[in-house]
XYZ file of C-alpha atoms in Angstrom:
630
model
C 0.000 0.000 0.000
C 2.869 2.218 1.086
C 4.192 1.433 -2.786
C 0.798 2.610 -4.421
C 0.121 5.674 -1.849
C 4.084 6.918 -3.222
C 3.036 6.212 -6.949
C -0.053 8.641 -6.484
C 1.830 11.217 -4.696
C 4.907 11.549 -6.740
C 2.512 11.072 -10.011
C 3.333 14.394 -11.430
C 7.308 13.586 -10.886
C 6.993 10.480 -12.185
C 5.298 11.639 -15.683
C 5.815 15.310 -15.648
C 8.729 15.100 -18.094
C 11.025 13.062 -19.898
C 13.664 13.143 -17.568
C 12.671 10.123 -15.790
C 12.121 7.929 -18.809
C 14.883 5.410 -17.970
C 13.897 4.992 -14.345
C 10.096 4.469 -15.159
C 11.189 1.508 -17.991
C 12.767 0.325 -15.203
C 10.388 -0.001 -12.854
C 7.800 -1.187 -15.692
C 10.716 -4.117 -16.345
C 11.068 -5.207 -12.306
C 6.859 -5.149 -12.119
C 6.812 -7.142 -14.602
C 9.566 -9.144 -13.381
C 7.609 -9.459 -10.419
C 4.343 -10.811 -12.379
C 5.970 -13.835 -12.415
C 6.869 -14.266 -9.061
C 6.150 -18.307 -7.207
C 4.367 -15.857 -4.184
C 0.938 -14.846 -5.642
C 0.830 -12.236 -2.909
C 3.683 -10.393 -4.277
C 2.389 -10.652 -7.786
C -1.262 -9.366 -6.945
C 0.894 -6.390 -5.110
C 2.836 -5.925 -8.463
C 0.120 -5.974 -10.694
C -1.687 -3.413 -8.265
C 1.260 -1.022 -8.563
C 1.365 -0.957 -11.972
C -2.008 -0.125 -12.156
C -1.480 3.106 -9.944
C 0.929 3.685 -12.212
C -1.460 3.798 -15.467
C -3.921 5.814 -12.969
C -0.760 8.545 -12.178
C -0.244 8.521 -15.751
C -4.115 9.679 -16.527
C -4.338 11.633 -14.202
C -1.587 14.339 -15.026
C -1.496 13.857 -18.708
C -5.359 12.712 -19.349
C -4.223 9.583 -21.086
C -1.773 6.721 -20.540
C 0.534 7.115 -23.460
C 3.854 7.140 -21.657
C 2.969 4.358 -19.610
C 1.978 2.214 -23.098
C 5.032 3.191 -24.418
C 7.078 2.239 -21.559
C 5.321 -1.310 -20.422
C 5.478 -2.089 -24.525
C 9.593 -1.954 -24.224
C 9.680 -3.478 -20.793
C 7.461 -6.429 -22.235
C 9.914 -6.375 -25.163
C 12.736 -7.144 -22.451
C 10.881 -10.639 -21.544
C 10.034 -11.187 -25.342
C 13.610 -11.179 -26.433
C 14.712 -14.785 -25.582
C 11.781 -15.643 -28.305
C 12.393 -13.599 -30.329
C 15.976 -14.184 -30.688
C 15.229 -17.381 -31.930
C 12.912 -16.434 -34.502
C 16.065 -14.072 -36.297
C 17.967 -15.442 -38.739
C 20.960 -17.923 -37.722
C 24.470 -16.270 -38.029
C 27.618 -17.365 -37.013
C 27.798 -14.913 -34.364
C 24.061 -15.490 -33.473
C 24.540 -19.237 -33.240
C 25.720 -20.019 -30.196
C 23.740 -17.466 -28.375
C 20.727 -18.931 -29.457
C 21.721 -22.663 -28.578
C 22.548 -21.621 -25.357
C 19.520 -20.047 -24.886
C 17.411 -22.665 -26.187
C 18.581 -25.080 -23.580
C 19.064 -22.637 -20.541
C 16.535 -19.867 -20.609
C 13.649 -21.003 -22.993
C 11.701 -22.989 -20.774
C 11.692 -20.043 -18.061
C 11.447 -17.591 -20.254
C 7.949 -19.115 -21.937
C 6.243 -19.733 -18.564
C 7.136 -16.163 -17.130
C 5.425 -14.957 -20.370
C 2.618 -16.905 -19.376
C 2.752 -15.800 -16.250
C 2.502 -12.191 -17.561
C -0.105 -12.528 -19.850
C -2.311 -14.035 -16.783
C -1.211 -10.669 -15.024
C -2.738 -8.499 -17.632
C -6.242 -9.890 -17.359
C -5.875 -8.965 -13.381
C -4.567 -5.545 -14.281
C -7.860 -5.380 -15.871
C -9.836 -6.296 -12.997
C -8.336 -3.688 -10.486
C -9.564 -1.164 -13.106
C -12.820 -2.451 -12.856
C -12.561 -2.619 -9.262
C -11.280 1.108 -9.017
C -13.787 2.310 -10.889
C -16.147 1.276 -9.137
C -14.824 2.606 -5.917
C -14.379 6.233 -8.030
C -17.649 7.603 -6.406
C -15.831 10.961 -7.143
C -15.898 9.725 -11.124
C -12.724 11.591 -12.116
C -10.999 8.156 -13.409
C -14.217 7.505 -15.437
C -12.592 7.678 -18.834
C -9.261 5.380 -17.400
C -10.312 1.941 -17.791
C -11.577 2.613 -21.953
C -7.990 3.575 -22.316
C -6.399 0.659 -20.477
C -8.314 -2.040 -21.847
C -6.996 -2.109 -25.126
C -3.247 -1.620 -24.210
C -3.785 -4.236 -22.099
C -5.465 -6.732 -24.479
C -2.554 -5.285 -27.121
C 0.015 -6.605 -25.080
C -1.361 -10.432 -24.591
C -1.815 -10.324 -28.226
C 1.927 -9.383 -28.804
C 2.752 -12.056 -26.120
C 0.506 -14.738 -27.778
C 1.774 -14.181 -30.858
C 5.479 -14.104 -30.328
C 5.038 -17.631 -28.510
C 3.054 -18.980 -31.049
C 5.615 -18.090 -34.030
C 8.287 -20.018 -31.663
C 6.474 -22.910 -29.839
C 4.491 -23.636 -33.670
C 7.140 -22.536 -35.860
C 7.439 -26.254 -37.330
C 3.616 -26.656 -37.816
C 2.753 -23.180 -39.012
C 2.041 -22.556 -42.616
C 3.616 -19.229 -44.186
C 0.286 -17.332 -43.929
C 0.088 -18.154 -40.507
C 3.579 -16.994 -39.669
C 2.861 -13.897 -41.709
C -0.216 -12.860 -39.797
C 1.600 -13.663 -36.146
C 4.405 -11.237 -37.423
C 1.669 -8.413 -38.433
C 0.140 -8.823 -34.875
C 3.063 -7.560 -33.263
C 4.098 -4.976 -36.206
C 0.683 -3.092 -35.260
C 0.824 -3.819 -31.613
C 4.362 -2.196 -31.329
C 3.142 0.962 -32.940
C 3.667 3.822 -30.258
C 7.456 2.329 -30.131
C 8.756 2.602 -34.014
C 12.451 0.844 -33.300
C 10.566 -2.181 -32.141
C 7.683 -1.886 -34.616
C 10.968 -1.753 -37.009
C 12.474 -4.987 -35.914
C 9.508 -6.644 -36.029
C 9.422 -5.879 -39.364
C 12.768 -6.948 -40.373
C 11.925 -10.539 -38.181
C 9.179 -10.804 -41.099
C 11.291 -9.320 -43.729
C 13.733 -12.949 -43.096
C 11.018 -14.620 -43.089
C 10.197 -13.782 -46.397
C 13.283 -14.222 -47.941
C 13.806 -17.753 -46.405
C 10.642 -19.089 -47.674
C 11.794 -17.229 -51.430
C 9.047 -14.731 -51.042
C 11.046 -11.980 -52.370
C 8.151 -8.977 -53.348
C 6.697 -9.975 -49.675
C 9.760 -9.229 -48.334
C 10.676 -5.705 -50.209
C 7.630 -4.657 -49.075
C 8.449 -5.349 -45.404
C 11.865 -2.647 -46.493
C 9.389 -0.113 -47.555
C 7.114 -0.283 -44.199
C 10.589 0.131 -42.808
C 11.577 2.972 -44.551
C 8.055 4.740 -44.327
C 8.324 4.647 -40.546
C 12.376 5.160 -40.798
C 11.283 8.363 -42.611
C 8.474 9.684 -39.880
C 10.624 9.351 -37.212
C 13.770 11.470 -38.473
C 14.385 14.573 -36.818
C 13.420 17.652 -38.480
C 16.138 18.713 -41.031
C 16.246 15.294 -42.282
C 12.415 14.657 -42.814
C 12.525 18.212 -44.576
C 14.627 16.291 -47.012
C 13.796 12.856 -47.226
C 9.986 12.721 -46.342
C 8.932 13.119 -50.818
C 11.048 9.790 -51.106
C 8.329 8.216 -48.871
C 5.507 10.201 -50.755
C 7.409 8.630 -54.267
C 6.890 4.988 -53.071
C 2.778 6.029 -53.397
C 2.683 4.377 -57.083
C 2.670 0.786 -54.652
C -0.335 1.468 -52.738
C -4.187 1.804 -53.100
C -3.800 4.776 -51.159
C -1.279 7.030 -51.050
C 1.175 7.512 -47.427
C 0.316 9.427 -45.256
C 3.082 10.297 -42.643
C 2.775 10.646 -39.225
C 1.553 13.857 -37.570
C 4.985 15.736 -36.950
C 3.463 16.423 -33.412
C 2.640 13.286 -32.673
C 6.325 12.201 -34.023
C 7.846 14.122 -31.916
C 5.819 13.102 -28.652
C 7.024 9.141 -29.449
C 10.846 10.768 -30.050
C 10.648 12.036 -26.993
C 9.964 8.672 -25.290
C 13.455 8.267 -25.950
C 16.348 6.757 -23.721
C 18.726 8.093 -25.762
C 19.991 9.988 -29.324
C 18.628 6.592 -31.349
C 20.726 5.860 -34.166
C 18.249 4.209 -36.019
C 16.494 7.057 -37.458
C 19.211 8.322 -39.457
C 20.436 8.813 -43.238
C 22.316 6.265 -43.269
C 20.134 3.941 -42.146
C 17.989 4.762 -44.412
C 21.261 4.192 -47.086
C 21.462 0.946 -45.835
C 17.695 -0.333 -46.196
C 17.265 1.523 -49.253
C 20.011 -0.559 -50.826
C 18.774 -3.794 -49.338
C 15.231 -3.272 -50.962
C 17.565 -2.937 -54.250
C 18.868 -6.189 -54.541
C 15.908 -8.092 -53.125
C 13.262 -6.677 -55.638
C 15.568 -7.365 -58.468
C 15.493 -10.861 -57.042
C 11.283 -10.833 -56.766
C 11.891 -9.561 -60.550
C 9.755 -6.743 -59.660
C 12.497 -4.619 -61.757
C 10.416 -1.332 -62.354
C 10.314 -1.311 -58.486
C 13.981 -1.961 -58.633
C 14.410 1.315 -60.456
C 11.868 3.157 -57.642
C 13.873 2.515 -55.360
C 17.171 3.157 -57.001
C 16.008 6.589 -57.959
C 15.362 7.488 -54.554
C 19.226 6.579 -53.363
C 20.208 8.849 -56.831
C 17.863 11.651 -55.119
C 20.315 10.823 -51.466
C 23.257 10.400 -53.164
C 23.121 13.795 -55.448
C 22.052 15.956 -52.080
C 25.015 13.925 -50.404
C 27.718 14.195 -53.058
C 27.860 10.453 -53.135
C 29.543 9.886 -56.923
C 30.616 6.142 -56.249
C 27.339 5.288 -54.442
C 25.745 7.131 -58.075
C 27.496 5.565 -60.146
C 26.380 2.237 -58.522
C 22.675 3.308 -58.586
C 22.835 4.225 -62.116
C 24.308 0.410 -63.205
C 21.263 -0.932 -61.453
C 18.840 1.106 -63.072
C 20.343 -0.377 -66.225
C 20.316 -3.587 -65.125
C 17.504 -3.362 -63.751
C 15.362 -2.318 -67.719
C 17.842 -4.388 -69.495
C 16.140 -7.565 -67.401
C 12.704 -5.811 -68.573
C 13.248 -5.863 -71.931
C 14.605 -9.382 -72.263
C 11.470 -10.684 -70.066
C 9.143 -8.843 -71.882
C 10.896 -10.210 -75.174
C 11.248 -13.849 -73.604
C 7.509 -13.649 -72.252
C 9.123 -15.672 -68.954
C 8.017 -13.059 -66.202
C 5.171 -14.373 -64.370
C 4.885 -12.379 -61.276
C 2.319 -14.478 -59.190
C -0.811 -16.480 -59.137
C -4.100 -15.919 -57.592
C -6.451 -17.832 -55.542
C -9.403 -16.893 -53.189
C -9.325 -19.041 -50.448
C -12.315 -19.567 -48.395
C -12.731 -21.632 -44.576
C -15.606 -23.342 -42.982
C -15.733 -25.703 -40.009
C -17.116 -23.744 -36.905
C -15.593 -26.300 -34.091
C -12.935 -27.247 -36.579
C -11.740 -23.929 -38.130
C -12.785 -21.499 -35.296
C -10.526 -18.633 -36.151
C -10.571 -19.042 -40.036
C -14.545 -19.945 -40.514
C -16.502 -17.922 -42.813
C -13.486 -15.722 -43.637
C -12.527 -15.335 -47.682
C -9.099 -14.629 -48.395
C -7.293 -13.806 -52.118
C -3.648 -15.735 -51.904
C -1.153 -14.644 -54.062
C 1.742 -18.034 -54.917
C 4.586 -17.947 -56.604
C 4.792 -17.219 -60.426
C 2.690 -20.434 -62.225
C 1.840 -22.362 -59.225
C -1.148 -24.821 -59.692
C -4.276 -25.588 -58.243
C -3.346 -29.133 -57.134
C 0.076 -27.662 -55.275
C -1.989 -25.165 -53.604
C -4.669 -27.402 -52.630
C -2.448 -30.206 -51.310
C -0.476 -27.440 -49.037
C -3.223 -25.927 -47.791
C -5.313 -29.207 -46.893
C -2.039 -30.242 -45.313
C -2.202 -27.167 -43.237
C -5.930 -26.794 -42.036
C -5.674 -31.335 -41.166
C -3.040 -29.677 -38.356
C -4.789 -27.076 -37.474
C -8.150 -29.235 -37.035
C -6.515 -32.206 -35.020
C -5.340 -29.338 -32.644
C -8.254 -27.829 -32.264
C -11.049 -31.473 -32.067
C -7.874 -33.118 -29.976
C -7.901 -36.251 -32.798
C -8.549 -36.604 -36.068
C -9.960 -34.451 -38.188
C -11.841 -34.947 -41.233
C -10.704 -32.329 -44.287
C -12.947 -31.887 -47.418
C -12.033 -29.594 -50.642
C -15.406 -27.918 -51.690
C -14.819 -27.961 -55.614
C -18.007 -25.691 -56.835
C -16.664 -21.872 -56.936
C -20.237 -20.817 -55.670
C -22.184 -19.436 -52.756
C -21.923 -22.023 -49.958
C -24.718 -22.928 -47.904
C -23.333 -22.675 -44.764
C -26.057 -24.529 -42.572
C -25.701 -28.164 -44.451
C -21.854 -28.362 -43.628
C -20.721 -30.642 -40.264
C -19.457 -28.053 -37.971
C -16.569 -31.033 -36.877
C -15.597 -30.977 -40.702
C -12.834 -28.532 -41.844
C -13.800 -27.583 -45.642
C -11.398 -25.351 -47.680
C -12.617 -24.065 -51.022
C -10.051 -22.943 -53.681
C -11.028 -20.790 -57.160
C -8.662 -19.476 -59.391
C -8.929 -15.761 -59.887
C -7.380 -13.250 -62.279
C -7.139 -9.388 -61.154
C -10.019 -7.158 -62.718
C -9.633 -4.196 -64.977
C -12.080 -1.864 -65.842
C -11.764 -1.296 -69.520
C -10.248 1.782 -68.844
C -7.522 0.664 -66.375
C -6.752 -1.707 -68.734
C -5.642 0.598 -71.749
C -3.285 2.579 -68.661
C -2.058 -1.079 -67.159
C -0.051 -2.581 -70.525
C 2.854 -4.019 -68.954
C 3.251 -7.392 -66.851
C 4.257 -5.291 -64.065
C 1.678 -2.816 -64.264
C -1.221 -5.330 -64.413
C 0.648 -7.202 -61.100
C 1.562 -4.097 -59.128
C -1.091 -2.296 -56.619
C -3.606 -4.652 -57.083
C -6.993 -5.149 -55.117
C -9.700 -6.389 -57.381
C -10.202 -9.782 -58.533
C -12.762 -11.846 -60.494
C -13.691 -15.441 -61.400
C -16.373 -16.492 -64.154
C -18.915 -19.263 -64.193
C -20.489 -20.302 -67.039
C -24.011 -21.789 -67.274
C -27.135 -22.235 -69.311
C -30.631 -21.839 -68.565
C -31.034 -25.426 -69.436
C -28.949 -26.356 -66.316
C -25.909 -27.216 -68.430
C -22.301 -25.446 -68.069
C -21.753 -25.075 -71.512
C -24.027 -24.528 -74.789
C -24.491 -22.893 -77.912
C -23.370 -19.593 -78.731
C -27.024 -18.010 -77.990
C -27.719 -20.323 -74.922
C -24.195 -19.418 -73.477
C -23.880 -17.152 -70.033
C -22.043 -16.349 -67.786
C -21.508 -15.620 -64.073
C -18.690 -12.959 -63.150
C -17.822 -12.578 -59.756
C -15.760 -9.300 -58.593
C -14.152 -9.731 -54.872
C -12.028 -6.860 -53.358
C -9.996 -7.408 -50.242
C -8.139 -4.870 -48.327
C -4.683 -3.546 -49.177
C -3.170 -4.502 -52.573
C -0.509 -7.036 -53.555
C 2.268 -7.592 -53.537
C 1.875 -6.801 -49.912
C 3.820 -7.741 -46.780
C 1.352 -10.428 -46.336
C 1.360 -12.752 -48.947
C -2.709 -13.713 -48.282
C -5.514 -10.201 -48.106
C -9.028 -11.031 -46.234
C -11.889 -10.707 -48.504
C -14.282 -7.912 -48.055
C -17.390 -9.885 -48.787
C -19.480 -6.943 -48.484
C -18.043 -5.358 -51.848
C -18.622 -8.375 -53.708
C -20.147 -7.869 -57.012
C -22.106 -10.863 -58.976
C -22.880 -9.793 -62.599
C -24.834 -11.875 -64.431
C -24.097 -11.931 -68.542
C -26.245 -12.408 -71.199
C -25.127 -14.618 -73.995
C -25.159 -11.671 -76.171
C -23.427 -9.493 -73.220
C -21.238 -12.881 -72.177
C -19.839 -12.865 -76.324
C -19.255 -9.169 -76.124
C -16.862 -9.215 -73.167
C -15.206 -12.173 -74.985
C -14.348 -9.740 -77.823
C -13.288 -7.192 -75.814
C -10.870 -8.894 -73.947
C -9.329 -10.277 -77.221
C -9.122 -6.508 -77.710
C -7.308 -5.473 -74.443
C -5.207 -7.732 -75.003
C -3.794 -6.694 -78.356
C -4.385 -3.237 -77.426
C -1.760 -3.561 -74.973
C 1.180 -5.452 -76.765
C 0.651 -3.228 -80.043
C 1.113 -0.352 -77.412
C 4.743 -2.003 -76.020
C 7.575 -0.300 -78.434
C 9.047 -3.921 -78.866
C 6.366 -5.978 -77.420
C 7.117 -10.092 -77.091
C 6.154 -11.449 -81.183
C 5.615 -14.932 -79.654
C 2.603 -13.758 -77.652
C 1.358 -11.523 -80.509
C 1.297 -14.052 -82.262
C -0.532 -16.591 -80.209
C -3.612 -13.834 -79.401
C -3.855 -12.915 -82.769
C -3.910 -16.606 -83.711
C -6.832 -16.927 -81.364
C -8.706 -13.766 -83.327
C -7.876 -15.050 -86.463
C -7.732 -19.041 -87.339
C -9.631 -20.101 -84.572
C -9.888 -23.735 -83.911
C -13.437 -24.124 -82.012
C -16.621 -22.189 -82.750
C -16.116 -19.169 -80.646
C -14.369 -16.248 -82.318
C -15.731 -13.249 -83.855
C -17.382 -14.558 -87.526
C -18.978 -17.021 -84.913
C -20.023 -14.382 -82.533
C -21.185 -11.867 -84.923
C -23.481 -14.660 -87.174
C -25.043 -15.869 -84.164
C -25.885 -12.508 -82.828
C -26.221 -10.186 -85.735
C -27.766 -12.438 -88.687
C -30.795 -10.629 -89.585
C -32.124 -14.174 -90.362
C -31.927 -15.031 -86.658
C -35.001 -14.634 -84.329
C -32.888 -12.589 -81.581
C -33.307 -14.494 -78.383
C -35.867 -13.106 -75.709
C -33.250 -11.200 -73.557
C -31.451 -9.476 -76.509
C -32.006 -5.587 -77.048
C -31.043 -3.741 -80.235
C -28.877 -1.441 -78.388
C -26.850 -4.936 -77.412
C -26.206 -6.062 -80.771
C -25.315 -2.069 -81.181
C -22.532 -2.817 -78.903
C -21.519 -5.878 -80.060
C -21.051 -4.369 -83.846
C -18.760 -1.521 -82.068
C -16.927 -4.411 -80.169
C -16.202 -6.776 -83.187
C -15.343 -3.470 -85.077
C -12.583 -2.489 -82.697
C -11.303 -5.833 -82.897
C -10.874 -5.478 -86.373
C -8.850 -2.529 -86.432
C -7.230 -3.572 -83.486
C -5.854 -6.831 -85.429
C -4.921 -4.849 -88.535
C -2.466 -2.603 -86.121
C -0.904 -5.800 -84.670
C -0.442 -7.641 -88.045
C 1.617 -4.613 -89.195
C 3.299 -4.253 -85.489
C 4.283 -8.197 -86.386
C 5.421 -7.043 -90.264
C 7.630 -4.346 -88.003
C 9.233 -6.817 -85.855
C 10.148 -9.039 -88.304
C 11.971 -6.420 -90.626
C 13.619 -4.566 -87.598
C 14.535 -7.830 -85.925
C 16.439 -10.618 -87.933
C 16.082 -12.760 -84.528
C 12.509 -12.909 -86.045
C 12.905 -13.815 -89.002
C 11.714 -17.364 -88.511
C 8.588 -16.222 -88.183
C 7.715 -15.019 -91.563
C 5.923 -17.540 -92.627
C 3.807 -17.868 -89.150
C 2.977 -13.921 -90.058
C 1.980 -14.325 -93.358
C -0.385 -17.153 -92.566
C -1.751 -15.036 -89.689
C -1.995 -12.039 -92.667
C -4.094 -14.479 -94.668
C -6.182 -15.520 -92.142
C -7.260 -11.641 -91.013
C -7.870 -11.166 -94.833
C -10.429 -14.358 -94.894
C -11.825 -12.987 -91.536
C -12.557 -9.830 -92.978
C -14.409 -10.799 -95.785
C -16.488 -13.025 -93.455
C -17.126 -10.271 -91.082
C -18.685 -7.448 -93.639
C -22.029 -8.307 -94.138
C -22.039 -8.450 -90.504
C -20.267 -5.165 -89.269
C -22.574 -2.786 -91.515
C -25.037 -0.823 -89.326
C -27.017 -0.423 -92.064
């Protein structure tokens, strides 16, 4: 009591100023020491003077922010055995972290638990004292401690979890542990910082290289907000330039608030400095090159020429500048090779309510490396949730792949049964964003929107006749944009969009994605000849009964009946569609004839062109009676 009465008296000493940062970490570090103590007496007393402390803390500055800041590094104290053995192994790091893991691991993970218990009794002396507050000036205390407290046992819970399940986890699972502790150390940006680079490794171990660049760039973002003020003057539009990666553009952190956090401060950091910045600037180079992400390459290389002009740096430009041309040289000869696939899509969705607790109902878009297949993703993630099921039912469980992309009736599934269904998506375009998105890169790069189609019939069949066919497009957005420092984005479900096609409508978007397509390889300066080719092939001499002389005598034969759902603006539209496609064709046979006679690398394909030439000649001729509005 003596303890408490002293905390409440010397309150305004205690958080007045920053002068007595150092000594209140240290007291936060013994309490917490003392959390974990065999005598439950002294612990209760502990716990109880830490609360006093949050309550000293409220009461001179009107909210606990000090105290957050310092319990969150105190807290990081006990977390550092874990998290030591989460870093990468080094050869000075190794036998540190053997000696830890069979000396201090064991005591280390039940204090923790120890703590965590703590924090739930911290919460009931605040519900205690407030009760007691007849005088109600502590009123607004307890809305304030609740979620630092709850913030904490997450950090704690998660931390374990990454070390005690690190063999059992599966990467998304890892990922999202690491993001819990990213946002939970946000009032204290050096640990929020090395949280980041624990994820960063993570990354790179499991060859996730975009994932992990993107961890460098939260880095620098924060590195950035946190500089003093000559050097944010400088360096704070190199954040702002990193805005072509994001749905929406950065916005730093409030200079006051910035400050406020500095001043929580042992110590002149050295972490928010220049060349720091340098450093992780550098390291984002090589490791997007690596993700083949090369126009982010140059990004970020342009920023250090930005440093290293103000700084006078002409070995360090000189450096930048080669990587820049590296960097477009290796665009060029993927874009030539047509070899740069920069990641496939699924969305992801979990049911099992005993089974899958935590993941039930939720939708999530996951984004695998380059051409990965349905069956690889499938057989990883069913490996995954038959773990996470037998831990949660206690034997085990049974797994089931749902194989129809649709709605899911949620009521006729066995709540003991973990299901997992899997649908390949493709990012969505509006027509529009298309024409500005040509590149590989561009249509991979700040991505949210994705969509899957399902064809059917009114007869109940899949597939049918031109006129019978429709189609089913379904639009999902999630929150964020890849690539991402998460390599999996939770669906919103509420943006959904179902649009239901026509087969005159379904036959039109068929045309104009032909289109797009073209549009955007005729646009490239030296655009890949192989994949010309093969689209214009596909507009051209198709095989199957599906392209455009097809499409436009099914639909726009005046000696057709026009099916009951077809409008004479549609067939309008159609004629304007099929019309585009035309003159679309015609500028990518003579982009082909341009190729060929620039390039003698393609000479070989001559006589490919001139059969392709033939074949848009035949098309033609098929497709006038049709394309007359008259």
């Amino acid at each position: 009591l003596t303890v408490k009465y002293i905390v409440d008296f010397y309150g305004g000493c205690l958080f007045g100023g920053s002068s007595q940062n150092l000594w209140l970490y240290s007291i936060c570090v013994t309490l917490f020491d003392l959390f974990a103590f065999q005598s439950a007496e002294v612990s209760r007393h502990a716990i109880g003077v830490m609360y006093c402390m949050y309550r000293a803390n409220f009461r001179v500055c009107r909210n606990i922010d000090r105290m957050t800041i310092m319990t969150l590094k105190a807290l990081a104290g006990h977390l550092e055995p874990i998290a030591l053995q989460l870093e990468p192994t080094t050869e000075e790091t190794q036998h540190t972290a053997k000696e830890l893991s069979e000396s201090d691991l064991d005591l280390a993970l039940a204090k923790l638990k120890r703590i965590s218990q703590g924090l739930d009794v911290l919460q009931e002396y605040g519900t205690l004292d407030q009760s007691l507050d007849t005088a109600k000036k502590d009123q607004k205390l307890l809305p304030l401690l609740l979620p630092a407290q709850k913030n904490q046992q997450r950090i704690i819970h998660n931390l374990v979890d990454l070390y005690v399940r690190r063999q059992e986890l599966d990467l998304e699972e890892a990922a999202d542990c690491f993001m819990v502790v990213v946002d939970g150390y946000k009032r204290v940006p050096e640990l929020q910082m090395h949280a980041l680079t624990l994820l960063c490794h993570y990354h790179k171990q499991k060859q996730y290289f975009a994932e992990a660049g993107m961890c460098l760039i939260r880095y620098i973002l924060i590195l950035i907000e946190h500089m003093g003020d000559e050097d944010y003057a400088h360096y704070v539009e190199i954040g702002r330039n990193f805005d072509p990666l994001f749905v929406s553009p950065w916005q730093p952190l409030d200079r006051v608030m910035a400050k406020s956090i500095e001043a929580e401060r042992f110590e002149e950091d050295q972490t928010f400095t220049v060349k720091t910045l340098i450093r992780k600037l550098k390291e984002a180079l090589g490791i997007f090159l690596r993700s083949e992400l090369y126009e982010t390459t140059v990004l970020v290389a342009k920023q250090l020429v930005l440093i290293g002009e103000r700084l006078r740096m002409y070995v360090g430009l000189s450096f930048y500048h080669q990587q820049i041309m590296v960097a477009y040289e290796s665009i060029n000869a993927s874009e030539l090779k047509g070899t740069r696939f920069l990641g496939t899509y699924y969305r992801v969705a979990f049911y099992g309510e005993k089974a899958l607790p935590l993941l039930h109902g939720k939708q999530f878009i996951y984004k695998e490396l380059k051409l990965t297949k349905l069956g690889e993703i499938t057989e990883r993630l069913v490996k995954s949730i038959t773990s996470q099921a037998n831990g949660r039912l206690g034997g085990e469980a049974q797994v089931r792949v749902l194989t129809d992309s649709g709605n899911i009736d949620q009521s006729t599934l066995d709540p003991n049964t973990a299901y997992v269904q899997i649908t390949h998506v493709h990012p969505y375009f509006t027509n529009q964003q298309l024409q500005q998105r040509v590149t590989t890169y561009e249509r991979n790069t700040n991505i949210s929107a994705f969509y899957f189609e399902t064809p059917f019939t009114v007869s109940g069949q899949k597939t049918g006749e031109l006129r019978e066919q429709q189609k089913r497009q379904t639009q999902i957005y999630v929150t964020g944009s890849f690539p991402n420092i998460l390599k999996r984005l939770q669906v919103n479900v509420d943006q959904t969009v179902i649009v239901n096609m026509s087969p005159i409508r379904n036959a039109q978007s068929i045309i104009q994605n032909q289109t797009a397509k073209l549009e955007a390889l005729v646009a490239l300066f030296h655009p890949n000849i192989n994949e010309l080719h093969m689209i214009l092939q596909g507009v051209v001499k198709v095989t199957v009964n599906v392209g455009p002389a097809a499409i436009a005598k099914a639909f726009l034969d005046q000696t057709m009946p026009p099916s009951h759902d077809e409008k004479e603006q549609d067939g309008e539209e159609l004629r304007k569609s099929l019309l585009e496609l035309m003159a679309c064709s015609g500028r990518a046979i003579e982009k082909s004839e341009q190729l060929i006679k620039n390039d003698a690398n393609n000479a070989p394909m001559k006589p490919f062109h001139d059969e392709l030439t033939s074949g848009y000649q035949t098309l033609l001729d098929e497709m006038k009676p049709f394309l007359s509005s008259e």
